[in-house]
């Protein structure tokens, strides 16, 4: 972009999107563009508010003509700075919040088509209205939007049974970096006709185009739920407990969530409403959930036999089964309140890493030991979706130590063949650590894809991959 081109582009965008379609920097209505974690300043050159796919296409066409960088923005709940413009007022933010229509719900096809600005909770409600379930479940579902969730390939606490968004998206509609619209809203379960373009866009963090709508998979809505919190004698029992849970519940198993001693202490001390459900403290806890559509009595019997077997094999020291929905909600409440408890305790350097399932316990022990040796006295809150090999290794220390703390955590992750991001993505905060777990050839191929789809380098530059010398200025 040459100097002077940005104002020309902004005035063309005003003509294309109308006076309320472009917000100037500092406009109070643009206040929603902020970093969820408060770590990065957000200074967009302007905020674009298209209301349709055609308007997104018109806006991107203008940005491409003037080589103006654009940052797609949806709910703004991303935790790695992916939706935050970099630099001083030189990048535009394109909010998809105006694209908020549920276009179609087709119970016969177990499919729903929604625009990318729909809040996830609204997509869930639209599925429920026809007696089905959209199974993406996140603590941020009341504010995160479909486009952002697709941009980050979001997961959550139902991944064990239903998979991540890569498994739930059947088709996409997107505006490509040159402004053309790709009409890929198919609902086919089987399509073996070449490269899968939608999978390139899912998890691409706004670097390959703007998703404007998606067709997602729905499933039968479970009507019965079995939930229990197990107190574990030590973390080494996790692998055997996973195997037992899979054997007892088979494909009804929906969640295996870990809470540690540090986490339980944070909950009790920081949140007055939270109570430890056990009479004495334990080093680790595992939340187990299984669901079914019809056989409630059978599911309750499965839970009973799972808990009895876990205690007989000394994989659990104690267990609290939920006897009704409010009790199940209260147990889930412990798990879901962990980020808030952590925040009230002063925050943490956060990691959402993954390792192979069988290595979870050894990884947690290693990373805790290495952190204790390098940062004596530091508290580590390890928790999360361990049934998917995903652990949040959150280190309760000031952000000034983030670089050294994260370097240590990622080095241990790499030693286990793991990933530095299981679900939040790379954004800008983890971009320079990508080389720890992805080899040079992989990074070269990612760059090749980026350059092929976005030769001008205008889509969310500096996110996921560092801006290359050949990108447009
Ligand atoms: C309390 C809390 C709990 C969370 N729990 C989970 C969890 O369990 N699992 C999980 O995976 N994540 C979790 N997250 C992270 C976050 O909520 C998810 O990544 C969410 O899906 C982001 O959606 P969003 O609409 O807020 O996206 P944004 O933050 O707006 O954007 C995220 C990324 O997607 C890009 N993007 C936005 N819209 C589009 C579009 N239309 N097309 C292309 N790219 C786009 C942005 O440029 C950015 O790179 C959590 C966050 C919070 C605050």
XYZ file of C-alpha atoms and ligand atoms in Angstrom:
526
model
C 0.000 0.000 0.000
C 1.406 3.397 -0.922
C 0.884 6.420 1.378
C -2.412 8.086 0.639
C -4.035 4.892 -0.615
C -5.682 4.061 2.728
C -7.914 7.207 2.741
C -8.898 6.540 -0.891
C -9.783 2.938 -0.012
C -11.797 4.066 3.048
C -13.839 6.533 0.996
C -14.573 3.824 -1.622
C -15.561 1.471 1.231
C -17.957 4.151 2.576
C -19.583 4.355 -0.832
C -19.897 0.547 -1.016
C -21.066 -0.167 2.563
C -22.971 3.041 3.321
C -22.280 5.599 6.063
C -22.925 3.162 8.966
C -20.901 0.408 7.294
C -17.541 2.019 8.073
C -16.640 3.202 11.585
C -13.785 5.663 12.055
C -11.088 4.939 14.664
C -12.199 6.129 18.090
C -15.925 5.843 17.228
C -17.543 4.456 20.431
C -19.508 1.993 18.249
C -16.146 0.409 17.310
C -15.325 -0.283 20.993
C -16.126 -3.993 20.558
C -12.806 -4.416 18.723
C -10.570 -5.255 21.650
C -8.297 -8.053 22.801
C -10.149 -10.559 25.039
C -7.083 -10.930 27.265
C -6.217 -7.221 27.332
C -2.637 -7.903 26.228
C -2.662 -6.145 22.848
C -3.789 -2.624 21.921
C -6.423 -2.572 19.153
C -5.969 0.399 16.800
C -7.784 -0.312 13.531
C -7.605 2.272 10.740
C -11.384 1.748 10.437
C -13.933 -0.959 11.236
C -15.966 -2.346 8.325
C -19.474 -3.666 9.026
C -20.800 -5.466 5.936
C -24.276 -7.000 6.228
C -24.177 -9.588 3.449
C -21.792 -11.827 1.523
C -22.049 -9.428 -1.446
C -20.947 -6.528 0.797
C -18.013 -8.565 2.166
C -16.994 -9.305 -1.432
C -17.276 -5.612 -2.398
C -15.169 -4.595 0.630
C -12.421 -7.170 0.015
C -12.298 -6.247 -3.692
C -11.607 -2.620 -2.729
C -8.999 -3.668 -0.120
C -7.242 -5.883 -2.694
C -7.235 -3.081 -5.292
C -5.506 -0.754 -2.829
C -3.507 -3.508 -1.060
C -4.977 -2.556 2.299
C -4.578 -5.262 5.004
C -7.849 -6.623 6.470
C -8.354 -8.439 9.776
C -11.531 -10.573 10.011
C -13.263 -10.144 13.375
C -16.200 -12.124 14.789
C -16.868 -12.500 18.546
C -13.427 -11.280 19.615
C -13.087 -14.084 22.212
C -9.953 -15.548 20.613
C -7.108 -15.815 23.092
C -4.053 -15.405 20.822
C -4.599 -11.915 19.368
C -5.702 -13.311 15.968
C -8.497 -10.772 15.415
C -6.525 -7.742 16.616
C -4.951 -5.453 13.969
C -1.177 -5.065 14.212
C 0.627 -1.741 14.007
C -0.546 1.807 14.273
C -3.825 2.318 12.403
C -2.675 0.769 9.144
C -4.990 -2.276 9.067
C -8.764 -2.425 8.640
C -10.951 -4.668 10.780
C -13.827 -6.424 8.993
C -16.494 -7.443 11.483
C -18.819 -10.246 10.328
C -21.348 -9.525 13.098
C -23.828 -8.102 10.578
C -24.028 -11.499 8.832
C -26.253 -13.061 11.474
C -28.960 -15.057 9.710
C -29.677 -18.751 10.201
C -30.292 -19.491 6.521
C -31.663 -23.009 6.720
C -32.238 -25.890 9.152
C -32.825 -29.261 7.505
C -33.621 -31.990 10.066
C -33.869 -34.655 7.343
C -30.302 -33.871 6.277
C -29.111 -33.343 9.904
C -27.654 -30.049 8.664
C -27.932 -26.335 9.407
C -26.665 -23.385 7.379
C -25.826 -20.189 9.247
C -23.961 -16.968 8.513
C -20.593 -16.402 10.106
C -21.746 -13.634 12.459
C -24.220 -15.914 14.277
C -23.421 -16.325 17.967
C -22.697 -20.020 18.692
C -25.456 -20.157 21.340
C -27.987 -19.012 18.674
C -26.831 -21.776 16.325
C -27.265 -24.263 19.195
C -30.795 -22.915 19.852
C -31.759 -23.182 16.179
C -30.737 -26.857 16.242
C -32.624 -27.447 19.497
C -35.777 -25.931 17.952
C -35.937 -28.948 15.602
C -35.006 -31.417 18.363
C -31.354 -31.766 17.293
C -27.960 -30.777 18.689
C -25.161 -28.627 17.259
C -22.491 -30.238 19.420
C -19.862 -27.486 19.690
C -19.754 -26.624 23.410
C -17.427 -23.862 24.682
C -17.423 -21.634 27.759
C -17.386 -18.686 25.297
C -20.424 -19.865 23.271
C -22.546 -16.876 24.417
C -20.225 -14.442 22.604
C -18.044 -16.411 20.145
C -19.438 -16.489 16.597
C -19.520 -19.173 13.937
C -16.964 -17.432 11.668
C -14.429 -17.037 14.484
C -14.964 -20.594 15.660
C -14.330 -21.826 12.104
C -11.341 -19.486 11.789
C -9.785 -21.156 14.848
C -11.151 -24.709 14.305
C -12.653 -24.443 17.793
C -13.106 -27.532 19.924
C -14.375 -27.564 23.496
C -15.776 -30.085 25.907
C -17.695 -32.331 23.457
C -14.750 -33.061 21.152
C -14.230 -36.538 22.581
C -17.525 -37.668 21.053
C -18.272 -35.276 18.197
C -14.906 -33.851 17.113
C -13.735 -30.291 16.444
C -15.161 -27.890 13.861
C -13.152 -29.672 11.169
C -15.427 -32.659 11.877
C -18.619 -30.598 12.118
C -18.383 -28.324 9.054
C -19.876 -29.863 5.902
C -19.582 -26.866 3.600
C -18.465 -23.241 3.474
C -19.161 -20.012 1.665
C -16.214 -17.628 1.730
C -14.877 -14.459 0.158
C -11.369 -15.054 -1.144
C -8.542 -12.485 -0.791
C -9.221 -11.094 -4.295
C -12.908 -10.510 -3.514
C -14.346 -13.508 -5.386
C -17.035 -15.572 -3.632
C -16.494 -19.323 -3.268
C -19.904 -21.075 -3.096
C -19.032 -24.265 -1.211
C -22.163 -24.695 0.928
C -22.561 -28.434 0.361
C -23.929 -30.817 2.963
C -22.395 -34.006 1.559
C -20.984 -36.531 4.050
C -18.924 -38.193 1.356
C -17.190 -36.200 -1.362
C -14.002 -37.624 -2.772
C -13.607 -35.239 -5.681
C -10.193 -33.793 -5.013
C -8.572 -31.390 -2.518
C -10.852 -30.409 0.354
C -10.834 -26.597 0.129
C -13.039 -26.070 3.172
C -10.421 -27.761 5.359
C -7.840 -25.205 4.173
C -10.029 -22.349 5.381
C -11.013 -24.002 8.686
C -8.366 -23.054 11.259
C -6.678 -20.600 8.888
C -7.324 -17.714 11.347
C -8.550 -15.293 8.707
C -5.334 -15.513 6.676
C -6.876 -17.124 3.557
C -10.250 -15.363 3.254
C -13.421 -14.412 5.090
C -15.887 -17.194 5.871
C -19.373 -15.760 5.299
C -21.541 -18.844 5.962
C -21.228 -22.514 6.856
C -23.285 -25.675 6.676
C -22.716 -27.680 9.855
C -23.554 -31.210 10.937
C -26.286 -31.779 13.537
C -26.744 -34.891 15.667
C -29.635 -36.403 17.649
C -30.093 -34.472 20.888
C -29.188 -36.506 23.978
C -31.954 -36.526 26.596
C -30.135 -38.321 29.393
C -26.836 -37.389 30.963
C -24.574 -39.143 33.498
C -21.988 -36.953 35.220
C -19.554 -37.678 38.054
C -16.469 -36.125 39.584
C -13.758 -38.600 40.554
C -10.997 -37.847 43.063
C -7.755 -39.409 41.818
C -4.941 -40.669 44.065
C -2.335 -39.468 41.530
C -2.191 -38.398 37.874
C -0.535 -41.657 36.748
C -3.965 -43.384 36.837
C -5.256 -41.225 33.954
C -4.402 -43.584 31.097
C -6.039 -46.569 32.811
C -9.081 -44.434 33.719
C -9.497 -43.297 30.089
C -9.458 -46.936 28.962
C -11.977 -47.938 31.639
C -14.300 -45.025 30.763
C -14.210 -45.925 27.059
C -14.917 -49.568 27.811
C -17.811 -48.846 30.222
C -19.567 -46.104 28.209
C -18.460 -46.997 24.652
C -19.572 -44.229 22.250
C -21.768 -42.535 24.877
C -18.683 -40.969 26.476
C -18.731 -37.199 25.788
C -16.208 -35.586 28.144
C -13.192 -36.303 30.346
C -12.067 -33.070 32.009
C -9.150 -32.731 34.412
C -9.049 -30.393 37.425
C -5.901 -30.221 39.582
C -5.312 -29.418 43.231
C -4.196 -25.894 42.287
C -7.402 -25.434 40.304
C -9.652 -26.641 43.144
C -7.825 -24.312 45.580
C -8.288 -21.387 43.178
C -12.021 -22.143 42.867
C -12.582 -22.303 46.623
C -10.490 -19.274 47.513
C -11.442 -16.960 44.625
C -15.136 -17.743 44.066
C -17.373 -17.642 47.161
C -20.107 -19.814 45.557
C -17.767 -22.730 44.803
C -17.381 -25.655 47.196
C -15.057 -28.669 47.102
C -17.538 -31.580 46.795
C -15.194 -33.936 48.705
C -14.618 -34.087 52.477
C -10.835 -34.030 52.118
C -8.397 -32.639 49.524
C -7.149 -34.830 46.639
C -4.303 -34.152 44.185
C -6.393 -34.501 40.988
C -10.018 -34.717 39.867
C -11.586 -36.058 36.672
C -15.024 -34.926 35.477
C -16.703 -37.661 33.426
C -19.800 -37.193 31.272
C -21.719 -39.642 29.108
C -25.009 -38.974 27.288
C -27.659 -40.917 25.419
C -30.829 -40.164 23.484
C -33.122 -42.831 24.976
C -31.743 -45.336 27.465
C -31.504 -43.279 30.684
C -31.707 -46.303 33.010
C -28.980 -48.123 31.082
C -26.737 -45.050 31.235
C -27.195 -44.713 35.020
C -26.234 -48.392 35.407
C -23.131 -47.821 33.251
C -22.084 -44.904 35.471
C -22.587 -46.963 38.618
C -20.476 -49.834 37.305
C -17.772 -47.426 36.032
C -17.451 -45.754 39.442
C -17.442 -49.073 41.345
C -14.771 -50.488 39.032
C -12.614 -47.321 39.224
C -12.641 -47.464 43.039
C -12.063 -51.265 43.131
C -9.015 -50.877 40.843
C -7.789 -47.943 42.989
C -7.947 -45.618 39.972
C -10.194 -43.335 42.049
C -10.028 -42.616 45.780
C -13.587 -41.280 45.912
C -16.382 -40.213 43.563
C -19.395 -37.862 43.544
C -22.065 -38.836 40.997
C -24.596 -36.160 39.979
C -28.071 -37.403 40.902
C -29.975 -34.804 38.896
C -29.445 -31.968 36.388
C -28.711 -29.232 38.972
C -26.005 -31.421 40.524
C -24.557 -32.138 37.083
C -24.549 -28.381 36.377
C -22.786 -27.737 39.698
C -20.018 -30.246 38.853
C -19.584 -28.753 35.369
C -19.621 -25.324 37.040
C -16.366 -26.193 38.827
C -14.651 -26.982 35.539
C -16.086 -23.994 33.678
C -15.237 -21.482 36.444
C -11.511 -22.289 36.397
C -10.571 -19.446 33.967
C -12.517 -16.919 36.084
C -10.914 -18.140 39.338
C -7.501 -17.861 37.696
C -8.271 -14.336 36.469
C -9.308 -13.229 39.974
C -6.057 -14.640 41.366
C -4.132 -12.248 39.107
C -4.047 -14.133 35.801
C -1.661 -16.638 34.303
C 0.643 -17.303 31.395
C -1.671 -19.666 29.477
C -0.920 -22.610 27.209
C -3.391 -24.915 25.458
C -1.131 -27.727 24.398
C -1.754 -31.335 23.393
C 0.239 -34.557 23.630
C -0.589 -38.171 22.707
C -3.278 -39.622 25.006
C -1.044 -42.193 26.648
C 1.550 -39.536 27.542
C -0.737 -37.117 29.434
C 0.293 -38.090 32.979
C 4.030 -38.234 32.201
C 3.833 -34.897 30.368
C 2.063 -33.149 33.271
C 4.593 -34.515 35.776
C 7.548 -33.454 33.582
C 6.296 -29.971 32.827
C 5.402 -29.326 36.483
C 8.830 -30.561 37.607
C 10.709 -28.430 35.059
C 8.651 -25.324 35.848
C 9.248 -25.791 39.600
C 13.003 -26.117 39.004
C 13.212 -23.075 36.720
C 10.774 -20.831 38.635
C 10.848 -21.884 42.306
C 7.511 -21.408 44.096
C 5.504 -20.846 40.909
C 1.967 -22.321 40.900
C 0.840 -24.361 37.885
C -2.847 -24.841 37.118
C -2.976 -27.866 34.786
C -6.508 -28.708 33.657
C -8.650 -29.245 30.607
C -10.004 -31.594 27.964
C -7.591 -34.437 28.791
C -9.738 -37.026 27.034
C -8.496 -35.391 23.806
C -4.889 -35.151 25.018
C -5.431 -31.392 25.562
C -4.026 -29.811 28.729
C -4.094 -26.155 29.716
C -0.757 -25.622 31.439
C -1.448 -22.235 33.018
C 1.379 -20.771 35.051
C 0.363 -18.244 37.704
C 3.020 -15.633 37.167
C 3.349 -12.146 35.675
C 3.202 -11.664 31.906
C 6.789 -10.280 31.907
C 7.955 -13.903 32.298
C 5.714 -15.177 29.488
C 8.472 -15.690 26.954
C 10.738 -17.864 29.136
C 7.833 -19.751 30.736
C 6.284 -20.564 27.337
C 9.632 -21.556 25.838
C 10.049 -24.126 28.621
C 6.490 -25.486 28.275
C 6.780 -25.763 24.469
C 10.158 -27.527 24.727
C 8.600 -30.200 26.966
C 5.589 -30.451 24.587
C 7.940 -30.967 21.620
C 9.714 -33.761 23.517
C 6.390 -35.644 23.631
C 5.603 -35.065 19.947
C 2.825 -32.663 20.949
C 1.335 -29.409 19.606
C 1.751 -25.883 21.012
C -1.941 -25.247 20.294
C -4.709 -27.804 20.733
C -7.524 -25.347 20.125
C -6.939 -21.591 20.539
C -4.738 -21.296 17.447
C -1.502 -19.425 16.795
C -2.535 -15.806 16.139
C 0.277 -13.413 16.944
C 1.037 -14.512 20.507
C 2.321 -17.992 19.533
C 3.441 -17.261 15.988
C 7.160 -17.233 16.700
C 6.967 -20.547 18.597
C 5.515 -22.482 15.656
C 8.991 -23.659 14.666
C 9.270 -25.623 17.941
C 6.812 -28.294 16.832
C 6.443 -27.889 13.039
C 9.352 -28.767 10.805
C 10.747 -26.362 8.157
C 9.158 -28.304 5.283
C 5.694 -28.007 6.863
C 6.161 -24.264 7.374
C 7.346 -23.867 3.781
C 4.200 -25.649 2.541
C 1.967 -23.465 4.740
C 3.606 -20.385 3.208
C 3.090 -21.797 -0.293
C -0.637 -22.190 0.401
C -0.840 -18.662 1.842
C 0.932 -17.145 -1.170
C -1.208 -19.111 -3.656
C -4.489 -17.916 -2.130
C -3.389 -14.460 -0.989
C -0.533 -13.332 -3.277
C -0.917 -9.692 -2.141
C -0.664 -10.703 1.524
C -3.654 -8.576 2.580
C -5.556 -11.149 4.672
C -4.669 -10.818 8.352
C -0.927 -10.331 7.733
C 1.406 -11.241 10.572
C -0.961 -13.827 12.055
C -0.161 -17.542 12.130
C 2.840 -16.986 9.823
C 5.296 -14.076 9.979
C 4.856 -11.619 7.098
C 7.291 -12.641 4.351
C 9.496 -10.210 2.453
C 7.470 -10.784 -0.734
C 4.169 -9.709 0.830
C 2.570 -6.499 -0.296
C 3.477 -3.370 1.586
C -13.877 -18.204 28.330
C -13.339 -18.768 27.033
C -13.376 -20.137 26.823
C -12.888 -20.670 25.635
N -12.958 -22.026 25.455
C -12.524 -22.545 24.294
C -12.611 -23.954 24.077
O -13.024 -24.724 24.939
N -12.200 -24.418 22.873
C -11.722 -23.591 21.892
O -11.391 -24.073 20.809
N -11.608 -22.267 22.083
C -11.995 -21.726 23.249
N -11.895 -20.371 23.465
C -11.298 -19.504 22.438
C -12.367 -18.804 21.540
O -13.556 -18.662 22.141
C -12.627 -19.626 20.345
O -11.465 -19.698 19.585
C -13.750 -19.016 19.480
O -14.153 -19.956 18.610
C -13.364 -17.736 18.766
O -14.533 -17.215 18.161
P -14.737 -15.644 17.971
O -15.984 -15.460 17.203
O -14.649 -14.938 19.260
O -13.470 -15.325 17.046
P -12.537 -14.037 16.998
O -11.787 -13.891 18.255
O -13.288 -12.866 16.519
O -11.521 -14.491 15.830
C -10.688 -15.598 15.999
C -9.836 -15.786 14.722
O -10.669 -16.138 13.621
C -10.542 -15.160 12.575
N -11.892 -14.941 12.049
C -12.939 -14.328 12.661
N -14.011 -14.340 11.857
C -13.641 -14.952 10.705
C -14.308 -15.242 9.485
N -15.592 -14.922 9.299
N -13.610 -15.867 8.514
C -12.310 -16.194 8.676
N -11.628 -15.945 9.814
C -12.289 -15.334 10.816
C -9.959 -13.923 13.235
O -9.228 -13.123 12.298
C -9.066 -14.539 14.291
O -7.839 -14.935 13.721
C -12.351 -19.814 24.652
C -12.316 -18.424 24.866
C -12.799 -17.899 26.046
C -12.766 -16.421 26.242
